[in-house]
């Protein structure tokens, strides 16, 4: 088990339902984790700029995930994170089929219209609401591209057909180091981050952008503080290179249609290496008894075509959390698709 997982689980007590989650979840946000090839870095709150300027991905993707209970976001949202710089460094050892799909996934949040993918070190996506690229950018150049004649302060989907010319862009609002553009559809730009926000719920894009920016400061709480399922599954991973996390709302307001009604959250993450790649697959459940019932172990056994290439997939449980870790030769990494990557990687994640 990674060193931080046992520490966090003991601290949390996996704090699902214990009422102590908010204080313990702070350990997640400030945690420093070692890289595979170098010494420990400082916490994300102090190292983001230095890391992105050096062309490295900030380790603390969690700092960009706001507490949904104190923001316009709902009580539960899905997250995708990719350490683009790290994944690129393993391109020569990942099978081309698997890498092509991985590249499409990790660069999906990158708007080629405004930023160059070559300058991107990491990406974060929140449901269909926010797409974030971290790296090294020129805010003035990006701002000029956003406000160029080919775009408008009012999205095309909301403009009337009678509009003769695009609505001109006002001067950007400055907010905690970011230039903010737009209203319903918003953009936020800084020297090391480019964010586009398209709220699917009430509110406008700028409100959402501010809530996400606030999450990187000490002024507000982060995702793990407001969703017990997220705090639990996040405790299973150290510095992942690719991560998917899909929780239900703690208050029961959202249902994600997991394979079993008893599942309340799910995470899968990979960390690549020259020889082997590490998988973590985790679920949270409605109660500890269900987590201990063997549902996850039965699923892994039943999906042998997807999990069979991995070694060491022993299931562990702690409270309402069940997880398993395994390794696969990096050249055989296949997104948990049935068969090897040479047969294609089209099985849905």
mmCIF file of C-alpha atoms in Angstrom:
data_model
loop_
_atom_site.group_PDB
_atom_site.id
_atom_site.type_symbol
_atom_site.label_atom_id
_atom_site.label_comp_id
_atom_site.label_asym_id
_atom_site.label_seq_id
_atom_site.Cartn_x
_atom_site.Cartn_y
_atom_site.Cartn_z
ATOM 1 C CA UNK A 1 0.000 0.000 0.000
ATOM 2 C CA UNK A 2 1.369 3.495 -0.792
ATOM 3 C CA UNK A 3 2.653 5.255 2.275
ATOM 4 C CA UNK A 4 0.058 8.033 2.155
ATOM 5 C CA UNK A 5 -2.897 5.679 1.779
ATOM 6 C CA UNK A 6 -2.408 3.891 5.066
ATOM 7 C CA UNK A 7 -1.722 7.199 6.810
ATOM 8 C CA UNK A 8 -4.802 8.788 5.313
ATOM 9 C CA UNK A 9 -7.059 5.828 5.952
ATOM 10 C CA UNK A 10 -5.962 5.725 9.566
ATOM 11 C CA UNK A 11 -6.485 9.480 9.856
ATOM 12 C CA UNK A 12 -9.841 9.382 8.161
ATOM 13 C CA UNK A 13 -10.807 6.194 9.887
ATOM 14 C CA UNK A 14 -12.175 6.128 6.504
ATOM 15 C CA UNK A 15 -14.279 8.928 7.924
ATOM 16 C CA UNK A 16 -17.376 8.093 5.932
ATOM 17 C CA UNK A 17 -20.224 9.049 8.153
ATOM 18 C CA UNK A 18 -17.989 9.866 11.132
ATOM 19 C CA UNK A 19 -18.334 13.645 11.015
ATOM 20 C CA UNK A 20 -14.548 14.176 11.082
ATOM 21 C CA UNK A 21 -14.064 14.336 7.338
ATOM 22 C CA UNK A 22 -13.483 18.040 6.848
ATOM 23 C CA UNK A 23 -10.434 18.272 9.102
ATOM 24 C CA UNK A 24 -8.863 15.056 7.858
ATOM 25 C CA UNK A 25 -9.423 15.823 4.192
ATOM 26 C CA UNK A 26 -7.100 18.776 4.514
ATOM 27 C CA UNK A 27 -4.283 16.243 4.601
ATOM 28 C CA UNK A 28 -5.080 15.447 0.996
ATOM 29 C CA UNK A 29 -4.761 18.976 -0.254
ATOM 30 C CA UNK A 30 -1.377 19.742 1.250
ATOM 31 C CA UNK A 31 0.251 16.367 0.809
ATOM 32 C CA UNK A 32 3.649 16.183 -0.874
ATOM 33 C CA UNK A 33 4.297 13.026 -2.831
ATOM 34 C CA UNK A 34 7.528 11.745 -4.381
ATOM 35 C CA UNK A 35 7.891 11.495 -8.118
ATOM 36 C CA UNK A 36 9.057 8.264 -9.683
ATOM 37 C CA UNK A 37 12.444 9.693 -10.640
ATOM 38 C CA UNK A 38 13.052 12.534 -8.231
ATOM 39 C CA UNK A 39 12.788 13.796 -4.647
ATOM 40 C CA UNK A 40 9.659 15.019 -2.935
ATOM 41 C CA UNK A 41 8.264 18.262 -4.237
ATOM 42 C CA UNK A 42 6.703 20.996 -2.163
ATOM 43 C CA UNK A 43 2.951 21.171 -1.751
ATOM 44 C CA UNK A 44 0.958 22.193 -4.800
ATOM 45 C CA UNK A 45 -0.126 25.510 -3.351
ATOM 46 C CA UNK A 46 3.493 26.732 -3.474
ATOM 47 C CA UNK A 47 4.896 24.750 -6.392
ATOM 48 C CA UNK A 48 2.364 25.079 -9.211
ATOM 49 C CA UNK A 49 3.989 28.019 -10.945
ATOM 50 C CA UNK A 50 7.534 26.684 -10.629
ATOM 51 C CA UNK A 51 6.498 23.247 -11.839
ATOM 52 C CA UNK A 52 4.644 24.463 -14.892
ATOM 53 C CA UNK A 53 7.407 26.878 -15.847
ATOM 54 C CA UNK A 54 9.801 23.930 -15.742
ATOM 55 C CA UNK A 55 7.498 21.986 -18.059
ATOM 56 C CA UNK A 56 6.425 19.621 -15.297
ATOM 57 C CA UNK A 57 2.848 18.824 -14.298
ATOM 58 C CA UNK A 58 1.768 20.036 -10.852
ATOM 59 C CA UNK A 59 1.122 17.013 -8.669
ATOM 60 C CA UNK A 60 -1.825 18.462 -6.798
ATOM 61 C CA UNK A 61 -4.667 18.184 -9.304
ATOM 62 C CA UNK A 62 -6.949 18.072 -6.257
ATOM 63 C CA UNK A 63 -6.361 21.740 -5.549
ATOM 64 C CA UNK A 64 -8.505 22.603 -8.592
ATOM 65 C CA UNK A 65 -11.516 20.663 -7.336
ATOM 66 C CA UNK A 66 -13.817 22.834 -5.214
ATOM 67 C CA UNK A 67 -15.996 21.641 -2.386
ATOM 68 C CA UNK A 68 -19.334 21.168 -4.158
ATOM 69 C CA UNK A 69 -21.326 22.002 -1.055
ATOM 70 C CA UNK A 70 -20.005 25.592 -1.054
ATOM 71 C CA UNK A 71 -19.994 26.292 -4.804
ATOM 72 C CA UNK A 72 -22.426 26.453 -7.740
ATOM 73 C CA UNK A 73 -21.456 22.845 -8.519
ATOM 74 C CA UNK A 74 -23.671 20.004 -7.321
ATOM 75 C CA UNK A 75 -22.781 17.740 -4.410
ATOM 76 C CA UNK A 76 -20.973 15.326 -6.690
ATOM 77 C CA UNK A 77 -19.162 15.671 -10.010
ATOM 78 C CA UNK A 78 -16.915 13.479 -12.120
ATOM 79 C CA UNK A 79 -13.216 14.245 -12.534
ATOM 80 C CA UNK A 80 -10.596 13.333 -15.111
ATOM 81 C CA UNK A 81 -6.935 14.186 -14.586
ATOM 82 C CA UNK A 82 -3.884 13.570 -16.763
ATOM 83 C CA UNK A 83 -0.235 14.320 -16.034
ATOM 84 C CA UNK A 84 0.406 15.061 -19.693
ATOM 85 C CA UNK A 85 4.131 15.730 -19.305
ATOM 86 C CA UNK A 86 4.724 12.422 -17.534
ATOM 87 C CA UNK A 87 2.616 10.398 -19.974
ATOM 88 C CA UNK A 88 4.479 11.885 -22.927
ATOM 89 C CA UNK A 89 7.758 10.734 -21.420
ATOM 90 C CA UNK A 90 6.561 7.105 -21.717
ATOM 91 C CA UNK A 91 5.348 7.340 -25.297
ATOM 92 C CA UNK A 92 8.096 5.054 -26.587
ATOM 93 C CA UNK A 93 7.129 2.211 -24.233
ATOM 94 C CA UNK A 94 3.316 2.462 -24.380
ATOM 95 C CA UNK A 95 1.722 0.559 -27.274
ATOM 96 C CA UNK A 96 0.803 2.990 -30.103
ATOM 97 C CA UNK A 97 -2.880 1.958 -30.015
ATOM 98 C CA UNK A 98 -3.090 2.638 -26.288
ATOM 99 C CA UNK A 99 -1.106 5.851 -26.515
ATOM 100 C CA UNK A 100 -3.262 7.271 -29.313
ATOM 101 C CA UNK A 101 -6.386 6.796 -27.241
ATOM 102 C CA UNK A 102 -4.663 8.150 -24.140
ATOM 103 C CA UNK A 103 -3.488 11.221 -26.044
ATOM 104 C CA UNK A 104 -7.025 11.933 -27.268
ATOM 105 C CA UNK A 105 -8.321 11.641 -23.716
ATOM 106 C CA UNK A 106 -5.652 13.738 -22.038
ATOM 107 C CA UNK A 107 -5.781 16.558 -24.610
ATOM 108 C CA UNK A 108 -9.581 16.711 -24.778
ATOM 109 C CA UNK A 109 -9.676 19.661 -22.334
ATOM 110 C CA UNK A 110 -7.155 21.585 -24.473
ATOM 111 C CA UNK A 111 -8.648 24.222 -26.759
ATOM 112 C CA UNK A 112 -6.352 24.224 -29.781
ATOM 113 C CA UNK A 113 -8.021 27.461 -30.800
ATOM 114 C CA UNK A 114 -6.436 29.299 -27.881
ATOM 115 C CA UNK A 115 -3.453 27.331 -26.510
ATOM 116 C CA UNK A 116 -0.766 25.117 -28.005
ATOM 117 C CA UNK A 117 -0.942 21.518 -26.773
ATOM 118 C CA UNK A 118 2.864 21.446 -26.712
ATOM 119 C CA UNK A 119 2.750 23.950 -23.834
ATOM 120 C CA UNK A 120 0.404 21.813 -21.716
ATOM 121 C CA UNK A 121 1.785 19.871 -18.746
ATOM 122 C CA UNK A 122 -1.463 18.548 -17.249
ATOM 123 C CA UNK A 123 -5.223 18.637 -17.787
ATOM 124 C CA UNK A 124 -8.227 18.467 -15.474
ATOM 125 C CA UNK A 125 -11.879 18.070 -16.446
ATOM 126 C CA UNK A 126 -14.947 18.461 -14.223
ATOM 127 C CA UNK A 127 -17.942 16.697 -15.773
ATOM 128 C CA UNK A 128 -19.069 18.763 -18.768
ATOM 129 C CA UNK A 129 -18.630 21.990 -16.825
ATOM 130 C CA UNK A 130 -14.913 22.819 -16.707
ATOM 131 C CA UNK A 131 -11.859 22.023 -18.819
ATOM 132 C CA UNK A 132 -8.470 23.092 -17.492
ATOM 133 C CA UNK A 133 -5.039 23.014 -19.096
ATOM 134 C CA UNK A 134 -1.998 23.594 -16.887
ATOM 135 C CA UNK A 135 1.308 24.581 -18.389
ATOM 136 C CA UNK A 136 2.999 27.743 -19.625
ATOM 137 C CA UNK A 137 0.903 30.359 -21.443
ATOM 138 C CA UNK A 138 0.975 34.036 -22.400
ATOM 139 C CA UNK A 139 -2.246 35.531 -20.975
ATOM 140 C CA UNK A 140 -2.092 38.528 -23.303
ATOM 141 C CA UNK A 141 -1.767 36.389 -26.430
ATOM 142 C CA UNK A 142 -4.487 33.984 -25.271
ATOM 143 C CA UNK A 143 -6.741 36.911 -24.421
ATOM 144 C CA UNK A 144 -6.282 38.377 -27.893
ATOM 145 C CA UNK A 145 -7.241 35.048 -29.412
ATOM 146 C CA UNK A 146 -10.367 34.806 -27.243
ATOM 147 C CA UNK A 147 -11.493 38.318 -28.133
ATOM 148 C CA UNK A 148 -10.523 38.209 -31.804
ATOM 149 C CA UNK A 149 -13.020 39.116 -34.518
ATOM 150 C CA UNK A 150 -13.925 35.476 -34.990
ATOM 151 C CA UNK A 151 -15.396 35.131 -31.494
ATOM 152 C CA UNK A 152 -17.946 36.945 -29.405
ATOM 153 C CA UNK A 153 -18.725 37.801 -25.816
ATOM 154 C CA UNK A 154 -22.056 36.070 -26.387
ATOM 155 C CA UNK A 155 -21.869 32.373 -27.356
ATOM 156 C CA UNK A 156 -23.258 31.537 -30.787
ATOM 157 C CA UNK A 157 -25.832 29.210 -29.237
ATOM 158 C CA UNK A 158 -27.449 32.147 -27.436
ATOM 159 C CA UNK A 159 -27.164 34.869 -30.121
ATOM 160 C CA UNK A 160 -30.211 35.663 -32.214
ATOM 161 C CA UNK A 161 -29.987 35.173 -35.986
ATOM 162 C CA UNK A 162 -30.586 38.901 -36.474
ATOM 163 C CA UNK A 163 -27.326 39.877 -34.761
ATOM 164 C CA UNK A 164 -25.326 41.642 -37.471
ATOM 165 C CA UNK A 165 -21.939 41.668 -35.746
ATOM 166 C CA UNK A 166 -20.457 39.803 -32.780
ATOM 167 C CA UNK A 167 -20.968 41.400 -29.382
ATOM 168 C CA UNK A 168 -17.674 43.094 -28.492
ATOM 169 C CA UNK A 169 -15.698 41.767 -25.562
ATOM 170 C CA UNK A 170 -15.277 44.030 -22.533
ATOM 171 C CA UNK A 171 -11.966 44.351 -20.736
ATOM 172 C CA UNK A 172 -11.243 41.161 -18.773
ATOM 173 C CA UNK A 173 -11.968 41.063 -15.075
ATOM 174 C CA UNK A 174 -8.885 40.446 -12.951
ATOM 175 C CA UNK A 175 -9.423 37.787 -10.289
ATOM 176 C CA UNK A 176 -6.641 36.298 -8.130
ATOM 177 C CA UNK A 177 -4.068 36.297 -10.894
ATOM 178 C CA UNK A 178 -6.480 35.334 -13.696
ATOM 179 C CA UNK A 179 -7.996 37.286 -16.562
ATOM 180 C CA UNK A 180 -11.694 36.383 -16.840
ATOM 181 C CA UNK A 181 -13.614 36.597 -20.121
ATOM 182 C CA UNK A 182 -17.252 35.957 -20.988
ATOM 183 C CA UNK A 183 -20.434 35.362 -19.033
ATOM 184 C CA UNK A 184 -22.548 32.296 -19.807
ATOM 185 C CA UNK A 185 -19.493 30.630 -21.317
ATOM 186 C CA UNK A 186 -16.386 31.762 -19.495
ATOM 187 C CA UNK A 187 -12.614 31.644 -19.816
ATOM 188 C CA UNK A 188 -9.939 32.144 -17.181
ATOM 189 C CA UNK A 189 -6.303 32.676 -18.132
ATOM 190 C CA UNK A 190 -3.109 32.947 -16.106
ATOM 191 C CA UNK A 191 0.562 32.326 -16.951
ATOM 192 C CA UNK A 192 0.203 28.676 -15.937
ATOM 193 C CA UNK A 193 -3.485 27.834 -16.451
ATOM 194 C CA UNK A 194 -6.177 28.109 -19.113
ATOM 195 C CA UNK A 195 -9.742 27.268 -18.119
ATOM 196 C CA UNK A 196 -12.953 27.155 -20.113
ATOM 197 C CA UNK A 197 -16.247 26.823 -18.273
ATOM 198 C CA UNK A 198 -19.662 25.996 -19.698
ATOM 199 C CA UNK A 199 -22.114 25.548 -16.827
ATOM 200 C CA UNK A 200 -24.731 22.882 -17.364
ATOM 201 C CA UNK A 201 -26.655 24.051 -14.336
ATOM 202 C CA UNK A 202 -27.783 27.388 -12.913
ATOM 203 C CA UNK A 203 -25.299 30.244 -12.859
ATOM 204 C CA UNK A 204 -22.807 31.587 -15.367
ATOM 205 C CA UNK A 205 -19.351 30.484 -16.383
ATOM 206 C CA UNK A 206 -17.536 33.212 -14.492
ATOM 207 C CA UNK A 207 -19.142 32.216 -11.182
ATOM 208 C CA UNK A 208 -18.005 28.652 -11.756
ATOM 209 C CA UNK A 209 -14.518 29.780 -12.778
ATOM 210 C CA UNK A 210 -14.154 31.837 -9.605
ATOM 211 C CA UNK A 211 -15.255 28.901 -7.455
ATOM 212 C CA UNK A 212 -12.617 26.679 -9.056
ATOM 213 C CA UNK A 213 -9.917 29.335 -8.688
ATOM 214 C CA UNK A 214 -10.925 29.807 -5.050
ATOM 215 C CA UNK A 215 -10.327 26.113 -4.427
ATOM 216 C CA UNK A 216 -6.597 26.670 -5.027
ATOM 217 C CA UNK A 217 -6.420 29.116 -2.129
ATOM 218 C CA UNK A 218 -6.796 28.726 1.604
ATOM 219 C CA UNK A 219 -10.042 30.701 1.499
ATOM 220 C CA UNK A 220 -12.282 27.756 0.664
ATOM 221 C CA UNK A 221 -12.443 24.000 0.985
ATOM 222 C CA UNK A 222 -11.774 21.350 -1.650
ATOM 223 C CA UNK A 223 -13.692 18.407 -3.069
ATOM 224 C CA UNK A 224 -12.661 15.897 -0.414
ATOM 225 C CA UNK A 225 -13.988 18.223 2.284
ATOM 226 C CA UNK A 226 -17.506 18.098 0.863
ATOM 227 C CA UNK A 227 -17.886 14.578 -0.520
ATOM 228 C CA UNK A 228 -17.024 11.583 1.647
ATOM 229 C CA UNK A 229 -16.835 9.187 -1.294
ATOM 230 C CA UNK A 230 -14.222 11.338 -3.004
ATOM 231 C CA UNK A 231 -12.138 11.671 0.149
ATOM 232 C CA UNK A 232 -12.129 7.904 0.473
ATOM 233 C CA UNK A 233 -11.184 6.954 -3.091
ATOM 234 C CA UNK A 234 -8.599 9.737 -3.375
ATOM 235 C CA UNK A 235 -6.813 8.198 -0.399
ATOM 236 C CA UNK A 236 -5.955 5.160 -2.529
ATOM 237 C CA UNK A 237 -3.645 6.919 -4.995
ATOM 238 C CA UNK A 238 -0.285 8.667 -4.883
ATOM 239 C CA UNK A 239 0.651 11.021 -7.746
ATOM 240 C CA UNK A 240 -1.296 9.264 -10.529
ATOM 241 C CA UNK A 241 -0.575 9.973 -14.183
ATOM 242 C CA UNK A 242 -4.123 9.253 -15.391
ATOM 243 C CA UNK A 243 -7.211 9.259 -13.175
ATOM 244 C CA UNK A 244 -10.979 8.952 -13.489
ATOM 245 C CA UNK A 245 -13.214 9.557 -10.453
ATOM 246 C CA UNK A 246 -17.005 9.336 -10.560
ATOM 247 C CA UNK A 247 -18.838 9.710 -7.230
ATOM 248 C CA UNK A 248 -22.469 10.032 -6.407
ATOM 249 C CA UNK A 249 -23.609 13.051 -4.466
ATOM 250 C CA UNK A 250 -23.265 12.533 -0.751
ATOM 251 C CA UNK A 251 -26.762 13.944 -0.288
ATOM 252 C CA UNK A 252 -28.199 11.459 -2.788
ATOM 253 C CA UNK A 253 -29.102 14.113 -5.349
ATOM 254 C CA UNK A 254 -27.261 12.424 -8.240
ATOM 255 C CA UNK A 255 -27.153 8.829 -9.452
ATOM 256 C CA UNK A 256 -24.449 7.734 -11.885
ATOM 257 C CA UNK A 257 -25.771 4.292 -12.775
ATOM 258 C CA UNK A 258 -22.948 2.157 -11.463
ATOM 259 C CA UNK A 259 -23.012 -1.564 -12.168
ATOM 260 C CA UNK A 260 -24.480 -2.153 -8.692
ATOM 261 C CA UNK A 261 -26.924 0.022 -6.790
ATOM 262 C CA UNK A 262 -24.731 -0.299 -3.704
ATOM 263 C CA UNK A 263 -21.763 1.498 -5.321
ATOM 264 C CA UNK A 264 -21.535 5.177 -4.377
ATOM 265 C CA UNK A 265 -18.233 6.142 -5.966
ATOM 266 C CA UNK A 266 -15.575 4.785 -8.281
ATOM 267 C CA UNK A 267 -11.973 5.564 -9.137
ATOM 268 C CA UNK A 268 -9.455 4.108 -11.549
ATOM 269 C CA UNK A 269 -5.973 5.442 -11.961
ATOM 270 C CA UNK A 270 -2.690 4.493 -13.578
ATOM 271 C CA UNK A 271 0.910 5.441 -12.888
ATOM 272 C CA UNK A 272 3.281 4.578 -15.708
ATOM 273 C CA UNK A 273 6.860 3.345 -15.512
ATOM 274 C CA UNK A 274 9.487 2.225 -17.999
ATOM 275 C CA UNK A 275 8.911 -1.453 -17.202
ATOM 276 C CA UNK A 276 5.551 -1.719 -15.456
ATOM 277 C CA UNK A 277 2.425 0.358 -14.982
ATOM 278 C CA UNK A 278 0.459 0.473 -11.724
ATOM 279 C CA UNK A 279 -3.355 0.325 -11.670
ATOM 280 C CA UNK A 280 -5.572 1.314 -8.758
ATOM 281 C CA UNK A 281 -9.278 0.461 -8.981
ATOM 282 C CA UNK A 282 -11.525 1.493 -6.094
ATOM 283 C CA UNK A 283 -15.202 1.632 -5.154
ATOM 284 C CA UNK A 284 -17.105 3.088 -2.244
ATOM 285 C CA UNK A 285 -20.327 1.424 -1.083
ATOM 286 C CA UNK A 286 -23.427 2.250 0.899
ATOM 287 C CA UNK A 287 -22.021 0.616 4.020
ATOM 288 C CA UNK A 288 -19.031 -1.346 5.299
ATOM 289 C CA UNK A 289 -20.830 -4.677 5.087
ATOM 290 C CA UNK A 290 -21.387 -4.226 1.363
ATOM 291 C CA UNK A 291 -17.763 -3.221 0.834
ATOM 292 C CA UNK A 292 -16.707 -6.407 2.617
ATOM 293 C CA UNK A 293 -19.196 -8.597 0.728
ATOM 294 C CA UNK A 294 -16.767 -9.410 -2.057
ATOM 295 C CA UNK A 295 -18.609 -7.466 -4.794
ATOM 296 C CA UNK A 296 -15.424 -5.882 -6.124
ATOM 297 C CA UNK A 297 -13.467 -9.145 -6.076
ATOM 298 C CA UNK A 298 -16.319 -10.882 -7.926
ATOM 299 C CA UNK A 299 -16.366 -8.134 -10.536
ATOM 300 C CA UNK A 300 -12.625 -8.374 -11.138
ATOM 301 C CA UNK A 301 -12.873 -12.159 -11.474
ATOM 302 C CA UNK A 302 -15.852 -11.908 -13.825
ATOM 303 C CA UNK A 303 -14.028 -9.388 -16.021
ATOM 304 C CA UNK A 304 -10.919 -11.528 -16.452
ATOM 305 C CA UNK A 305 -10.539 -10.430 -20.088
ATOM 306 C CA UNK A 306 -10.009 -6.888 -18.843
ATOM 307 C CA UNK A 307 -8.192 -7.459 -15.552
ATOM 308 C CA UNK A 308 -6.433 -10.740 -16.318
ATOM 309 C CA UNK A 309 -3.268 -9.097 -17.636
ATOM 310 C CA UNK A 310 -2.644 -7.449 -14.251
ATOM 311 C CA UNK A 311 -0.667 -9.042 -11.433
ATOM 312 C CA UNK A 312 -1.441 -8.659 -7.738
ATOM 313 C CA UNK A 313 -5.118 -7.706 -7.841
ATOM 314 C CA UNK A 314 -5.928 -8.596 -4.245
ATOM 315 C CA UNK A 315 -8.915 -6.662 -2.919
ATOM 316 C CA UNK A 316 -8.636 -4.781 0.375
ATOM 317 C CA UNK A 317 -11.373 -3.040 2.323
ATOM 318 C CA UNK A 318 -11.500 -0.276 4.887
ATOM 319 C CA UNK A 319 -14.868 0.984 6.074
ATOM 320 C CA UNK A 320 -17.051 1.593 3.024
ATOM 321 C CA UNK A 321 -14.041 1.529 0.700
ATOM 322 C CA UNK A 322 -12.843 -1.461 -1.356
ATOM 323 C CA UNK A 323 -9.853 -1.238 -3.676
ATOM 324 C CA UNK A 324 -7.315 -3.288 -5.549
ATOM 325 C CA UNK A 325 -3.863 -2.570 -6.962
ATOM 326 C CA UNK A 326 -2.105 -4.375 -9.775
ATOM 327 C CA UNK A 327 0.694 -4.029 -12.283
ATOM 328 C CA UNK A 328 0.985 -4.688 -15.998
ATOM 329 C CA UNK A 329 3.959 -4.438 -18.374
ATOM 330 C CA UNK A 330 3.800 -0.905 -19.711
ATOM 331 C CA UNK A 331 3.875 -2.151 -23.298
ATOM 332 C CA UNK A 332 0.657 -4.074 -22.595
ATOM 333 C CA UNK A 333 -1.288 -1.193 -21.040
ATOM 334 C CA UNK A 334 -4.710 -1.224 -22.705
ATOM 335 C CA UNK A 335 -7.163 0.976 -20.732
ATOM 336 C CA UNK A 336 -8.732 -2.197 -19.259
ATOM 337 C CA UNK A 337 -9.929 -3.201 -22.709
ATOM 338 C CA UNK A 338 -10.496 -6.869 -23.404
ATOM 339 C CA UNK A 339 -7.447 -8.385 -25.066
ATOM 340 C CA UNK A 340 -4.103 -6.687 -25.589
ATOM 341 C CA UNK A 341 -3.629 -3.243 -27.139
ATOM 342 C CA UNK A 342 -2.753 -4.803 -30.504
ATOM 343 C CA UNK A 343 -6.402 -5.913 -30.708
ATOM 344 C CA UNK A 344 -7.598 -2.329 -30.199
ATOM 345 C CA UNK A 345 -8.636 -0.365 -27.152
ATOM 346 C CA UNK A 346 -12.290 0.325 -27.812
ATOM 347 C CA UNK A 347 -13.861 -1.182 -24.690
ATOM 348 C CA UNK A 348 -15.522 1.684 -22.776
ATOM 349 C CA UNK A 349 -13.734 2.801 -19.651
#
